[in-house]
Amino acid sequence: MQKAAEDQGGEIDSLTIRRLFDEHYLAVPEGWQLENYDLHRGDSGVSARVVAGGREFSGVAQGVLEAVVQAVSAHTGAAIEIGEYNEFAVEGGTHASALACIRADIDGRSFSAASLGEDTSSAMLQALLSVVGQFEQAARQAA
């Protein structure tokens, strides 16, 4: 936002802010769109199965985010550390959509993404998949 404001010589309008947010945080990297997921809590913790871009990731841990991070990390070989995770109801009521925001350090680099979803689980999963997709894109560009 700061760079956009400096480039335009001052303040930027709300439409520009929303466009920049969509481009930098909500955009889903190619091949990382959440297709479906299945979550179960049992005696051994949470079992998670996530499908994105035709790939399936499965893991078991104490929580959903931890289980999916372990599964995606095992698949990509990348060390993923969640630095920050927040979720918000976008509207009131029981049918409210959710916004999830994640900042993760992946192999020593920081990536941030957000996702709007019909529920908190799908928003959180898509935000996580998006930061991993950003990492993959950055790795391809560096190669």
Short mmCIF file of N, CA, C and O in Angstrom, two decimals:
data_model
loop_
_atom_site.label_atom_id
_atom_site.label_comp_id
_atom_site.label_asym_id
_atom_site.label_seq_id
_atom_site.Cartn_x
_atom_site.Cartn_y
_atom_site.Cartn_z
N MET A 1 0.82 -1.18 0.00
CA MET A 1 0.00 0.00 0.00
C MET A 1 0.88 1.26 0.00
O MET A 1 0.56 2.21 -0.70
N GLN A 2 1.93 1.19 0.81
CA GLN A 2 2.82 2.35 0.90
C GLN A 2 3.43 2.68 -0.45
O GLN A 2 3.45 3.83 -0.86
N LYS A 3 3.89 1.66 -1.17
CA LYS A 3 4.50 1.89 -2.48
C LYS A 3 3.47 2.47 -3.45
O LYS A 3 3.77 3.40 -4.20
N ALA A 4 2.25 1.95 -3.42
CA ALA A 4 1.20 2.46 -4.31
C ALA A 4 0.90 3.92 -4.00
O ALA A 4 0.73 4.74 -4.92
N ALA A 5 0.85 4.27 -2.72
CA ALA A 5 0.60 5.66 -2.34
C ALA A 5 1.73 6.56 -2.80
O ALA A 5 1.50 7.66 -3.32
N GLU A 6 2.97 6.11 -2.63
CA GLU A 6 4.12 6.90 -3.07
C GLU A 6 4.13 7.06 -4.59
O GLU A 6 4.43 8.14 -5.10
N ASP A 7 3.80 5.97 -5.31
CA ASP A 7 3.76 6.03 -6.77
C ASP A 7 2.70 6.99 -7.28
O ASP A 7 2.88 7.63 -8.31
N GLN A 8 1.59 7.11 -6.54
CA GLN A 8 0.51 8.01 -6.94
C GLN A 8 0.67 9.39 -6.35
O GLN A 8 -0.17 10.27 -6.57
N GLY A 9 1.71 9.58 -5.56
CA GLY A 9 1.99 10.90 -5.01
C GLY A 9 1.10 11.30 -3.84
O GLY A 9 0.81 12.48 -3.66
N GLY A 10 0.66 10.35 -3.05
CA GLY A 10 -0.16 10.70 -1.89
C GLY A 10 -1.11 9.59 -1.52
O GLY A 10 -0.78 8.42 -1.58
N GLU A 11 -2.32 9.97 -1.17
CA GLU A 11 -3.32 9.01 -0.72
C GLU A 11 -3.87 8.20 -1.88
O GLU A 11 -3.89 8.66 -3.02
N ILE A 12 -4.34 7.00 -1.56
CA ILE A 12 -4.99 6.16 -2.57
C ILE A 12 -6.43 5.91 -2.12
O ILE A 12 -6.72 5.88 -0.93
N ASP A 13 -7.30 5.72 -3.09
CA ASP A 13 -8.72 5.56 -2.76
C ASP A 13 -9.03 4.13 -2.34
O ASP A 13 -8.23 3.22 -2.49
N SER A 14 -10.24 3.94 -1.80
CA SER A 14 -10.64 2.64 -1.26
C SER A 14 -10.70 1.55 -2.33
O SER A 14 -10.39 0.39 -2.06
N LEU A 15 -11.06 1.89 -3.56
CA LEU A 15 -11.10 0.89 -4.63
C LEU A 15 -9.70 0.39 -4.96
O LEU A 15 -9.51 -0.81 -5.22
N THR A 16 -8.73 1.28 -4.94
CA THR A 16 -7.34 0.88 -5.19
C THR A 16 -6.84 0.00 -4.07
O THR A 16 -6.16 -1.01 -4.30
N ILE A 17 -7.18 0.35 -2.83
CA ILE A 17 -6.78 -0.47 -1.68
C ILE A 17 -7.36 -1.87 -1.81
O ILE A 17 -6.66 -2.87 -1.64
N ARG A 18 -8.63 -1.97 -2.16
CA ARG A 18 -9.27 -3.29 -2.31
C ARG A 18 -8.64 -4.07 -3.45
O ARG A 18 -8.39 -5.28 -3.32
N ARG A 19 -8.35 -3.42 -4.58
CA ARG A 19 -7.71 -4.09 -5.72
C ARG A 19 -6.34 -4.64 -5.32
O ARG A 19 -6.00 -5.79 -5.62
N LEU A 20 -5.55 -3.84 -4.60
CA LEU A 20 -4.23 -4.28 -4.17
C LEU A 20 -4.33 -5.44 -3.17
O LEU A 20 -3.54 -6.39 -3.24
N PHE A 21 -5.30 -5.36 -2.27
CA PHE A 21 -5.52 -6.45 -1.32
C PHE A 21 -5.86 -7.74 -2.06
O PHE A 21 -5.31 -8.80 -1.76
N ASP A 22 -6.78 -7.64 -3.02
CA ASP A 22 -7.17 -8.82 -3.80
C ASP A 22 -5.97 -9.41 -4.54
O ASP A 22 -5.77 -10.63 -4.53
N GLU A 23 -5.17 -8.56 -5.18
CA GLU A 23 -4.02 -9.02 -5.96
C GLU A 23 -2.93 -9.65 -5.10
O GLU A 23 -2.33 -10.65 -5.48
N HIS A 24 -2.65 -9.06 -3.95
CA HIS A 24 -1.51 -9.49 -3.15
C HIS A 24 -1.86 -10.53 -2.09
O HIS A 24 -0.98 -11.29 -1.66
N TYR A 25 -3.10 -10.57 -1.64
CA TYR A 25 -3.44 -11.46 -0.54
C TYR A 25 -4.52 -12.50 -0.88
O TYR A 25 -4.45 -13.63 -0.44
N LEU A 26 -5.54 -12.11 -1.64
CA LEU A 26 -6.64 -13.03 -1.93
C LEU A 26 -6.41 -13.89 -3.18
O LEU A 26 -7.05 -14.92 -3.32
N ALA A 27 -5.53 -13.46 -4.06
CA ALA A 27 -5.28 -14.21 -5.29
C ALA A 27 -4.74 -15.61 -4.96
O ALA A 27 -3.82 -15.75 -4.15
N VAL A 28 -5.34 -16.62 -5.56
CA VAL A 28 -4.92 -18.01 -5.33
C VAL A 28 -3.92 -18.40 -6.42
O VAL A 28 -4.25 -18.35 -7.60
N PRO A 29 -2.70 -18.77 -6.04
CA PRO A 29 -1.73 -19.20 -7.04
C PRO A 29 -2.23 -20.41 -7.83
O PRO A 29 -2.92 -21.28 -7.28
N GLU A 30 -1.86 -20.43 -9.09
CA GLU A 30 -2.29 -21.52 -9.97
C GLU A 30 -1.91 -22.88 -9.37
O GLU A 30 -0.79 -23.08 -8.92
N GLY A 31 -2.87 -23.80 -9.38
CA GLY A 31 -2.64 -25.14 -8.87
C GLY A 31 -2.84 -25.30 -7.37
O GLY A 31 -2.64 -26.39 -6.83
N TRP A 32 -3.25 -24.23 -6.69
CA TRP A 32 -3.41 -24.30 -5.24
C TRP A 32 -4.83 -23.97 -4.77
O TRP A 32 -5.06 -23.66 -3.61
N GLN A 33 -5.81 -24.06 -5.67
CA GLN A 33 -7.21 -23.83 -5.32
C GLN A 33 -7.74 -25.01 -4.51
O GLN A 33 -7.62 -26.16 -4.94
N LEU A 34 -8.29 -24.75 -3.34
CA LEU A 34 -8.89 -25.80 -2.51
C LEU A 34 -10.06 -26.42 -3.26
O LEU A 34 -10.97 -25.72 -3.69
N GLU A 35 -10.02 -27.73 -3.43
CA GLU A 35 -11.10 -28.44 -4.12
C GLU A 35 -12.06 -29.08 -3.13
O GLU A 35 -13.27 -28.96 -3.27
N ASN A 36 -11.52 -29.78 -2.13
CA ASN A 36 -12.35 -30.33 -1.07
C ASN A 36 -11.47 -30.72 0.10
O ASN A 36 -10.25 -30.76 -0.01
N TYR A 37 -12.14 -30.99 1.22
CA TYR A 37 -11.40 -31.40 2.41
C TYR A 37 -12.29 -32.24 3.30
O TYR A 37 -13.51 -32.21 3.20
N ASP A 38 -11.64 -33.03 4.16
CA ASP A 38 -12.33 -33.87 5.12
C ASP A 38 -11.55 -33.80 6.42
O ASP A 38 -10.33 -34.04 6.44
N LEU A 39 -12.22 -33.46 7.51
CA LEU A 39 -11.58 -33.33 8.82
C LEU A 39 -12.30 -34.22 9.83
O LEU A 39 -13.53 -34.25 9.86
N HIS A 40 -11.52 -34.93 10.66
CA HIS A 40 -12.09 -35.78 11.71
C HIS A 40 -11.24 -35.64 12.96
O HIS A 40 -10.02 -35.65 12.88
N ARG A 41 -11.90 -35.53 14.11
CA ARG A 41 -11.19 -35.53 15.39
C ARG A 41 -11.41 -36.89 16.03
O ARG A 41 -12.52 -37.38 16.14
N GLY A 42 -10.29 -37.51 16.46
CA GLY A 42 -10.34 -38.81 17.14
C GLY A 42 -9.40 -38.81 18.32
O GLY A 42 -8.85 -37.77 18.70
N ASP A 43 -9.17 -39.97 18.87
CA ASP A 43 -8.29 -40.10 20.03
C ASP A 43 -6.86 -39.68 19.72
O ASP A 43 -6.15 -39.20 20.60
N SER A 44 -6.43 -39.85 18.48
CA SER A 44 -5.05 -39.51 18.11
C SER A 44 -4.90 -38.07 17.62
O SER A 44 -3.82 -37.66 17.22
N GLY A 45 -5.98 -37.30 17.64
CA GLY A 45 -5.91 -35.90 17.20
C GLY A 45 -6.82 -35.66 16.02
O GLY A 45 -7.83 -36.34 15.84
N VAL A 46 -6.43 -34.72 15.19
CA VAL A 46 -7.22 -34.36 14.02
C VAL A 46 -6.61 -35.01 12.79
O VAL A 46 -5.41 -34.89 12.54
N SER A 47 -7.46 -35.68 12.03
CA SER A 47 -7.07 -36.27 10.76
C SER A 47 -7.60 -35.34 9.67
O SER A 47 -8.79 -35.02 9.65
N ALA A 48 -6.72 -34.88 8.80
CA ALA A 48 -7.11 -33.95 7.74
C ALA A 48 -6.71 -34.50 6.39
O ALA A 48 -5.61 -35.02 6.21
N ARG A 49 -7.64 -34.40 5.43
CA ARG A 49 -7.36 -34.75 4.04
C ARG A 49 -7.82 -33.56 3.22
O ARG A 49 -8.96 -33.13 3.29
N VAL A 50 -6.89 -32.98 2.45
CA VAL A 50 -7.16 -31.79 1.65
C VAL A 50 -6.76 -32.08 0.22
O VAL A 50 -5.70 -32.66 -0.05
N VAL A 51 -7.62 -31.67 -0.72
CA VAL A 51 -7.32 -31.82 -2.14
C VAL A 51 -7.26 -30.43 -2.76
O VAL A 51 -8.18 -29.62 -2.60
N ALA A 52 -6.15 -30.15 -3.44
CA ALA A 52 -5.95 -28.86 -4.11
C ALA A 52 -5.13 -29.10 -5.37
O ALA A 52 -4.12 -29.80 -5.34
N GLY A 53 -5.58 -28.54 -6.47
CA GLY A 53 -4.85 -28.69 -7.72
C GLY A 53 -4.66 -30.13 -8.14
O GLY A 53 -3.64 -30.48 -8.73
N GLY A 54 -5.61 -31.00 -7.79
CA GLY A 54 -5.51 -32.42 -8.13
C GLY A 54 -4.58 -33.21 -7.24
O GLY A 54 -4.41 -34.41 -7.42
N ARG A 55 -3.97 -32.56 -6.25
CA ARG A 55 -3.07 -33.25 -5.32
C ARG A 55 -3.78 -33.45 -3.99
O ARG A 55 -4.53 -32.59 -3.55
N GLU A 56 -3.50 -34.56 -3.35
CA GLU A 56 -4.10 -34.84 -2.04
C GLU A 56 -3.03 -34.76 -0.96
O GLU A 56 -1.94 -35.30 -1.11
N PHE A 57 -3.37 -34.07 0.12
CA PHE A 57 -2.48 -33.92 1.27
C PHE A 57 -3.22 -34.49 2.48
O PHE A 57 -4.36 -34.10 2.75
N SER A 58 -2.58 -35.40 3.23
CA SER A 58 -3.20 -35.99 4.41
C SER A 58 -2.24 -35.94 5.57
O SER A 58 -1.03 -36.19 5.42
N GLY A 59 -2.78 -35.62 6.76
CA GLY A 59 -1.95 -35.55 7.94
C GLY A 59 -2.77 -35.72 9.20
O GLY A 59 -3.99 -35.56 9.18
N VAL A 60 -2.09 -36.02 10.30
CA VAL A 60 -2.72 -36.15 11.61
C VAL A 60 -1.88 -35.37 12.61
O VAL A 60 -0.65 -35.49 12.63
N ALA A 61 -2.54 -34.53 13.41
CA ALA A 61 -1.85 -33.74 14.43
C ALA A 61 -2.88 -33.32 15.48
O ALA A 61 -4.04 -33.76 15.43
N GLN A 62 -2.49 -32.47 16.39
CA GLN A 62 -3.40 -32.04 17.46
C GLN A 62 -4.45 -31.06 16.98
O GLN A 62 -5.51 -30.94 17.58
N GLY A 63 -4.19 -30.34 15.89
CA GLY A 63 -5.15 -29.39 15.34
C GLY A 63 -5.18 -29.44 13.83
O GLY A 63 -4.29 -30.02 13.19
N VAL A 64 -6.21 -28.82 13.25
CA VAL A 64 -6.39 -28.85 11.79
C VAL A 64 -5.21 -28.18 11.08
O VAL A 64 -4.62 -28.76 10.16
N LEU A 65 -4.87 -26.97 11.48
CA LEU A 65 -3.79 -26.24 10.82
C LEU A 65 -2.48 -27.02 10.89
O LEU A 65 -1.78 -27.18 9.90
N GLU A 66 -2.17 -27.55 12.07
CA GLU A 66 -0.94 -28.33 12.24
C GLU A 66 -0.93 -29.57 11.34
O GLU A 66 0.08 -29.90 10.72
N ALA A 67 -2.07 -30.26 11.26
CA ALA A 67 -2.15 -31.47 10.43
C ALA A 67 -1.92 -31.16 8.96
O ALA A 67 -1.18 -31.86 8.27
N VAL A 68 -2.50 -30.08 8.47
CA VAL A 68 -2.36 -29.74 7.06
C VAL A 68 -0.96 -29.18 6.78
O VAL A 68 -0.37 -29.49 5.74
N VAL A 69 -0.41 -28.41 7.70
CA VAL A 69 0.96 -27.92 7.53
C VAL A 69 1.92 -29.11 7.42
O VAL A 69 2.78 -29.14 6.53
N GLN A 70 1.78 -30.09 8.29
CA GLN A 70 2.64 -31.28 8.22
C GLN A 70 2.48 -32.01 6.90
O GLN A 70 3.47 -32.44 6.29
N ALA A 71 1.24 -32.15 6.44
CA ALA A 71 0.99 -32.87 5.19
C ALA A 71 1.58 -32.15 3.99
O ALA A 71 2.23 -32.76 3.14
N VAL A 72 1.36 -30.84 3.91
CA VAL A 72 1.88 -30.06 2.78
C VAL A 72 3.40 -29.98 2.83
O VAL A 72 4.08 -30.09 1.81
N SER A 73 3.94 -29.85 4.03
CA SER A 73 5.39 -29.81 4.19
C SER A 73 6.04 -31.11 3.74
O SER A 73 7.07 -31.10 3.06
N ALA A 74 5.43 -32.22 4.09
CA ALA A 74 5.95 -33.53 3.67
C ALA A 74 5.90 -33.66 2.15
O ALA A 74 6.82 -34.21 1.53
N HIS A 75 4.85 -33.14 1.53
CA HIS A 75 4.69 -33.23 0.08
C HIS A 75 5.68 -32.33 -0.66
O HIS A 75 6.25 -32.73 -1.67
N THR A 76 5.87 -31.11 -0.17
CA THR A 76 6.72 -30.13 -0.87
C THR A 76 8.19 -30.19 -0.44
O THR A 76 9.06 -29.71 -1.15
N GLY A 77 8.44 -30.74 0.75
CA GLY A 77 9.80 -30.74 1.28
C GLY A 77 10.20 -29.43 1.90
O GLY A 77 11.35 -29.24 2.31
N ALA A 78 9.27 -28.50 2.02
CA ALA A 78 9.56 -27.17 2.57
C ALA A 78 9.28 -27.15 4.07
O ALA A 78 8.35 -27.78 4.55
N ALA A 79 10.09 -26.39 4.81
CA ALA A 79 9.88 -26.19 6.24
C ALA A 79 8.90 -25.03 6.41
O ALA A 79 9.21 -23.89 6.03
N ILE A 80 7.71 -25.31 6.93
CA ILE A 80 6.65 -24.31 7.05
C ILE A 80 6.41 -24.01 8.52
O ILE A 80 6.10 -24.91 9.30
N GLU A 81 6.55 -22.74 8.90
CA GLU A 81 6.27 -22.29 10.26
C GLU A 81 5.20 -21.21 10.19
O GLU A 81 5.38 -20.20 9.50
N ILE A 82 4.09 -21.41 10.88
CA ILE A 82 3.02 -20.41 10.90
C ILE A 82 3.41 -19.33 11.89
O ILE A 82 3.58 -19.60 13.09
N GLY A 83 3.56 -18.11 11.40
CA GLY A 83 3.93 -16.98 12.25
C GLY A 83 2.72 -16.28 12.82
O GLY A 83 2.74 -15.80 13.96
N GLU A 84 1.65 -16.25 12.05
CA GLU A 84 0.44 -15.57 12.48
C GLU A 84 -0.76 -16.16 11.76
O GLU A 84 -0.69 -16.48 10.58
N TYR A 85 -1.85 -16.31 12.50
CA TYR A 85 -3.09 -16.81 11.92
C TYR A 85 -4.25 -16.10 12.60
O TYR A 85 -4.34 -16.06 13.82
N ASN A 86 -5.14 -15.50 11.80
CA ASN A 86 -6.32 -14.82 12.32
C ASN A 86 -7.50 -15.15 11.44
O ASN A 86 -7.36 -15.35 10.23
N GLU A 87 -8.67 -15.19 12.06
CA GLU A 87 -9.89 -15.38 11.28
C GLU A 87 -10.96 -14.45 11.82
O GLU A 87 -10.96 -14.09 13.00
N PHE A 88 -11.86 -14.07 10.91
CA PHE A 88 -12.90 -13.10 11.24
C PHE A 88 -14.20 -13.49 10.55
O PHE A 88 -14.18 -13.99 9.43
N ALA A 89 -15.31 -13.21 11.20
CA ALA A 89 -16.62 -13.33 10.55
C ALA A 89 -16.80 -12.07 9.70
O ALA A 89 -16.53 -10.96 10.15
N VAL A 90 -17.21 -12.25 8.46
CA VAL A 90 -17.38 -11.11 7.55
C VAL A 90 -18.74 -10.45 7.75
O VAL A 90 -18.90 -9.26 7.59
N GLU A 91 -19.71 -11.26 8.12
CA GLU A 91 -21.06 -10.76 8.38
C GLU A 91 -21.53 -11.35 9.69
O GLU A 91 -20.92 -12.26 10.24
N GLY A 92 -22.68 -10.89 10.19
CA GLY A 92 -23.25 -11.47 11.40
C GLY A 92 -24.12 -12.67 11.07
O GLY A 92 -24.44 -12.93 9.92
N GLY A 93 -24.49 -13.40 12.09
CA GLY A 93 -25.41 -14.51 11.92
C GLY A 93 -24.72 -15.84 11.71
O GLY A 93 -23.50 -15.93 11.58
N THR A 94 -25.54 -16.89 11.65
CA THR A 94 -24.99 -18.25 11.52
C THR A 94 -24.55 -18.58 10.10
O THR A 94 -23.86 -19.56 9.89
N HIS A 95 -24.94 -17.78 9.13
CA HIS A 95 -24.54 -18.02 7.74
C HIS A 95 -23.44 -17.06 7.29
O HIS A 95 -23.24 -16.85 6.10
N ALA A 96 -22.72 -16.49 8.24
CA ALA A 96 -21.67 -15.53 7.92
C ALA A 96 -20.51 -16.20 7.20
O ALA A 96 -20.13 -17.32 7.52
N SER A 97 -19.95 -15.51 6.21
CA SER A 97 -18.74 -16.01 5.58
C SER A 97 -17.55 -15.62 6.46
O SER A 97 -17.68 -14.82 7.39
N ALA A 98 -16.38 -16.18 6.16
CA ALA A 98 -15.21 -15.98 7.01
C ALA A 98 -14.04 -15.45 6.20
O ALA A 98 -13.90 -15.74 5.02
N LEU A 99 -13.19 -14.70 6.88
CA LEU A 99 -11.93 -14.24 6.32
C LEU A 99 -10.82 -14.82 7.19
O LEU A 99 -10.84 -14.65 8.41
N ALA A 100 -9.87 -15.51 6.58
CA ALA A 100 -8.72 -16.05 7.29
C ALA A 100 -7.46 -15.41 6.72
O ALA A 100 -7.34 -15.23 5.50
N CYS A 101 -6.54 -15.06 7.61
CA CYS A 101 -5.26 -14.45 7.21
C CYS A 101 -4.13 -15.26 7.83
O CYS A 101 -4.16 -15.56 9.02
N ILE A 102 -3.14 -15.59 7.01
CA ILE A 102 -2.00 -16.38 7.48
C ILE A 102 -0.70 -15.74 7.01
O ILE A 102 -0.59 -15.32 5.86
N ARG A 103 0.26 -15.67 7.93
CA ARG A 103 1.64 -15.31 7.58
C ARG A 103 2.49 -16.51 7.97
O ARG A 103 2.41 -17.01 9.09
N ALA A 104 3.25 -17.01 7.02
CA ALA A 104 4.07 -18.19 7.27
C ALA A 104 5.49 -17.94 6.80
O ALA A 104 5.72 -17.25 5.81
N ASP A 105 6.43 -18.51 7.54
CA ASP A 105 7.83 -18.53 7.11
C ASP A 105 8.07 -19.89 6.49
O ASP A 105 7.87 -20.93 7.14
N ILE A 106 8.45 -19.88 5.22
CA ILE A 106 8.68 -21.12 4.49
C ILE A 106 10.12 -21.11 3.98
O ILE A 106 10.50 -20.23 3.21
N ASP A 107 10.88 -22.05 4.47
CA ASP A 107 12.31 -22.13 4.14
C ASP A 107 12.99 -20.77 4.33
O ASP A 107 13.79 -20.33 3.50
N GLY A 108 12.63 -20.08 5.41
CA GLY A 108 13.29 -18.82 5.77
C GLY A 108 12.74 -17.57 5.10
O GLY A 108 13.24 -16.48 5.35
N ARG A 109 11.73 -17.71 4.27
CA ARG A 109 11.12 -16.54 3.61
C ARG A 109 9.69 -16.37 4.11
O ARG A 109 9.00 -17.35 4.37
N SER A 110 9.25 -15.13 4.22
CA SER A 110 7.92 -14.84 4.75
C SER A 110 6.91 -14.65 3.62
O SER A 110 7.19 -13.96 2.63
N PHE A 111 5.74 -15.28 3.77
CA PHE A 111 4.66 -15.18 2.80
C PHE A 111 3.36 -14.94 3.56
O PHE A 111 3.17 -15.47 4.65
N SER A 112 2.47 -14.14 2.96
CA SER A 112 1.18 -13.83 3.59
C SER A 112 0.07 -14.00 2.58
O SER A 112 0.22 -13.66 1.40
N ALA A 113 -1.06 -14.52 3.06
CA ALA A 113 -2.24 -14.68 2.21
C ALA A 113 -3.48 -14.56 3.06
O ALA A 113 -3.45 -14.74 4.28
N ALA A 114 -4.57 -14.29 2.39
CA ALA A 114 -5.88 -14.24 3.03
C ALA A 114 -6.85 -15.00 2.14
O ALA A 114 -6.60 -15.20 0.95
N SER A 115 -7.97 -15.41 2.72
CA SER A 115 -8.98 -16.11 1.95
C SER A 115 -10.35 -15.82 2.53
O SER A 115 -10.53 -15.80 3.75
N LEU A 116 -11.31 -15.63 1.64
CA LEU A 116 -12.71 -15.52 2.02
C LEU A 116 -13.34 -16.88 1.75
O LEU A 116 -13.14 -17.46 0.68
N GLY A 117 -14.08 -17.40 2.71
CA GLY A 117 -14.71 -18.70 2.53
C GLY A 117 -16.10 -18.74 3.12
O GLY A 117 -16.50 -17.86 3.88
N GLU A 118 -16.82 -19.79 2.77
CA GLU A 118 -18.16 -19.99 3.30
C GLU A 118 -18.12 -20.32 4.78
O GLU A 118 -19.12 -20.16 5.49
N ASP A 119 -16.98 -20.81 5.27
CA ASP A 119 -16.82 -21.17 6.67
C ASP A 119 -15.36 -20.96 7.06
O ASP A 119 -14.49 -20.79 6.21
N THR A 120 -15.09 -20.99 8.37
CA THR A 120 -13.74 -20.73 8.84
C THR A 120 -12.74 -21.79 8.39
O THR A 120 -11.59 -21.47 8.10
N SER A 121 -13.18 -23.04 8.31
CA SER A 121 -12.26 -24.11 7.89
C SER A 121 -11.80 -23.92 6.45
O SER A 121 -10.60 -23.99 6.16
N SER A 122 -12.73 -23.69 5.53
CA SER A 122 -12.33 -23.53 4.13
C SER A 122 -11.50 -22.27 3.94
O SER A 122 -10.55 -22.26 3.16
N ALA A 123 -11.82 -21.20 4.66
CA ALA A 123 -11.03 -19.97 4.54
C ALA A 123 -9.60 -20.20 5.04
O ALA A 123 -8.63 -19.80 4.40
N MET A 124 -9.46 -20.87 6.19
CA MET A 124 -8.14 -21.14 6.74
C MET A 124 -7.33 -22.05 5.83
O MET A 124 -6.15 -21.80 5.57
N LEU A 125 -7.96 -23.10 5.32
CA LEU A 125 -7.24 -24.04 4.45
C LEU A 125 -6.78 -23.35 3.17
O LEU A 125 -5.65 -23.54 2.73
N GLN A 126 -7.65 -22.53 2.56
CA GLN A 126 -7.26 -21.85 1.33
C GLN A 126 -6.13 -20.85 1.58
O GLN A 126 -5.21 -20.73 0.79
N ALA A 127 -6.19 -20.12 2.69
CA ALA A 127 -5.11 -19.17 3.00
C ALA A 127 -3.78 -19.91 3.15
O ALA A 127 -2.75 -19.46 2.64
N LEU A 128 -3.80 -21.06 3.82
CA LEU A 128 -2.57 -21.85 3.96
C LEU A 128 -2.07 -22.34 2.61
O LEU A 128 -0.88 -22.20 2.29
N LEU A 129 -2.96 -22.87 1.80
CA LEU A 129 -2.56 -23.34 0.47
C LEU A 129 -2.01 -22.19 -0.37
O LEU A 129 -1.05 -22.37 -1.13
N SER A 130 -2.58 -21.01 -0.22
CA SER A 130 -2.11 -19.86 -0.99
C SER A 130 -0.70 -19.44 -0.61
O SER A 130 0.11 -19.11 -1.48
N VAL A 131 -0.35 -19.47 0.69
CA VAL A 131 1.03 -19.11 1.06
C VAL A 131 2.02 -20.13 0.52
O VAL A 131 3.11 -19.77 0.09
N VAL A 132 1.63 -21.40 0.50
CA VAL A 132 2.51 -22.43 -0.06
C VAL A 132 2.64 -22.23 -1.57
O VAL A 132 3.73 -22.37 -2.14
N GLY A 133 1.54 -21.89 -2.24
CA GLY A 133 1.59 -21.58 -3.66
C GLY A 133 2.48 -20.38 -3.97
O GLY A 133 3.21 -20.37 -4.96
N GLN A 134 2.42 -19.36 -3.11
CA GLN A 134 3.30 -18.19 -3.28
C GLN A 134 4.76 -18.61 -3.17
O GLN A 134 5.61 -18.15 -3.94
N PHE A 135 5.05 -19.47 -2.20
CA PHE A 135 6.41 -19.98 -2.03
C PHE A 135 6.87 -20.71 -3.29
O PHE A 135 7.99 -20.48 -3.78
N GLU A 136 6.01 -21.59 -3.82
CA GLU A 136 6.37 -22.32 -5.05
C GLU A 136 6.62 -21.38 -6.21
O GLU A 136 7.55 -21.56 -6.99
N GLN A 137 5.76 -20.36 -6.37
CA GLN A 137 5.95 -19.38 -7.44
C GLN A 137 7.27 -18.65 -7.29
O GLN A 137 8.00 -18.47 -8.27
N ALA A 138 7.60 -18.23 -6.08
CA ALA A 138 8.86 -17.52 -5.82
C ALA A 138 10.05 -18.43 -6.12
O ALA A 138 11.05 -17.97 -6.70
N ALA A 139 9.94 -19.70 -5.77
CA ALA A 139 11.04 -20.65 -6.03
C ALA A 139 11.24 -20.85 -7.53
O ALA A 139 12.38 -20.91 -8.00
N ARG A 140 10.12 -20.94 -8.28
CA ARG A 140 10.23 -21.09 -9.74
C ARG A 140 10.85 -19.85 -10.37
O ARG A 140 11.66 -19.95 -11.29
N GLN A 141 10.47 -18.67 -9.90
CA GLN A 141 11.00 -17.42 -10.46
C GLN A 141 12.49 -17.26 -10.17
O GLN A 141 13.22 -16.69 -10.96
N ALA A 142 12.92 -17.78 -9.02
CA ALA A 142 14.33 -17.67 -8.64
C ALA A 142 15.19 -18.66 -9.40
O ALA A 142 16.40 -18.46 -9.52
N ALA A 143 14.59 -19.73 -9.92
CA ALA A 143 15.36 -20.77 -10.61
C ALA A 143 15.74 -20.37 -12.02
O ALA A 143 15.30 -19.49 -12.63
#
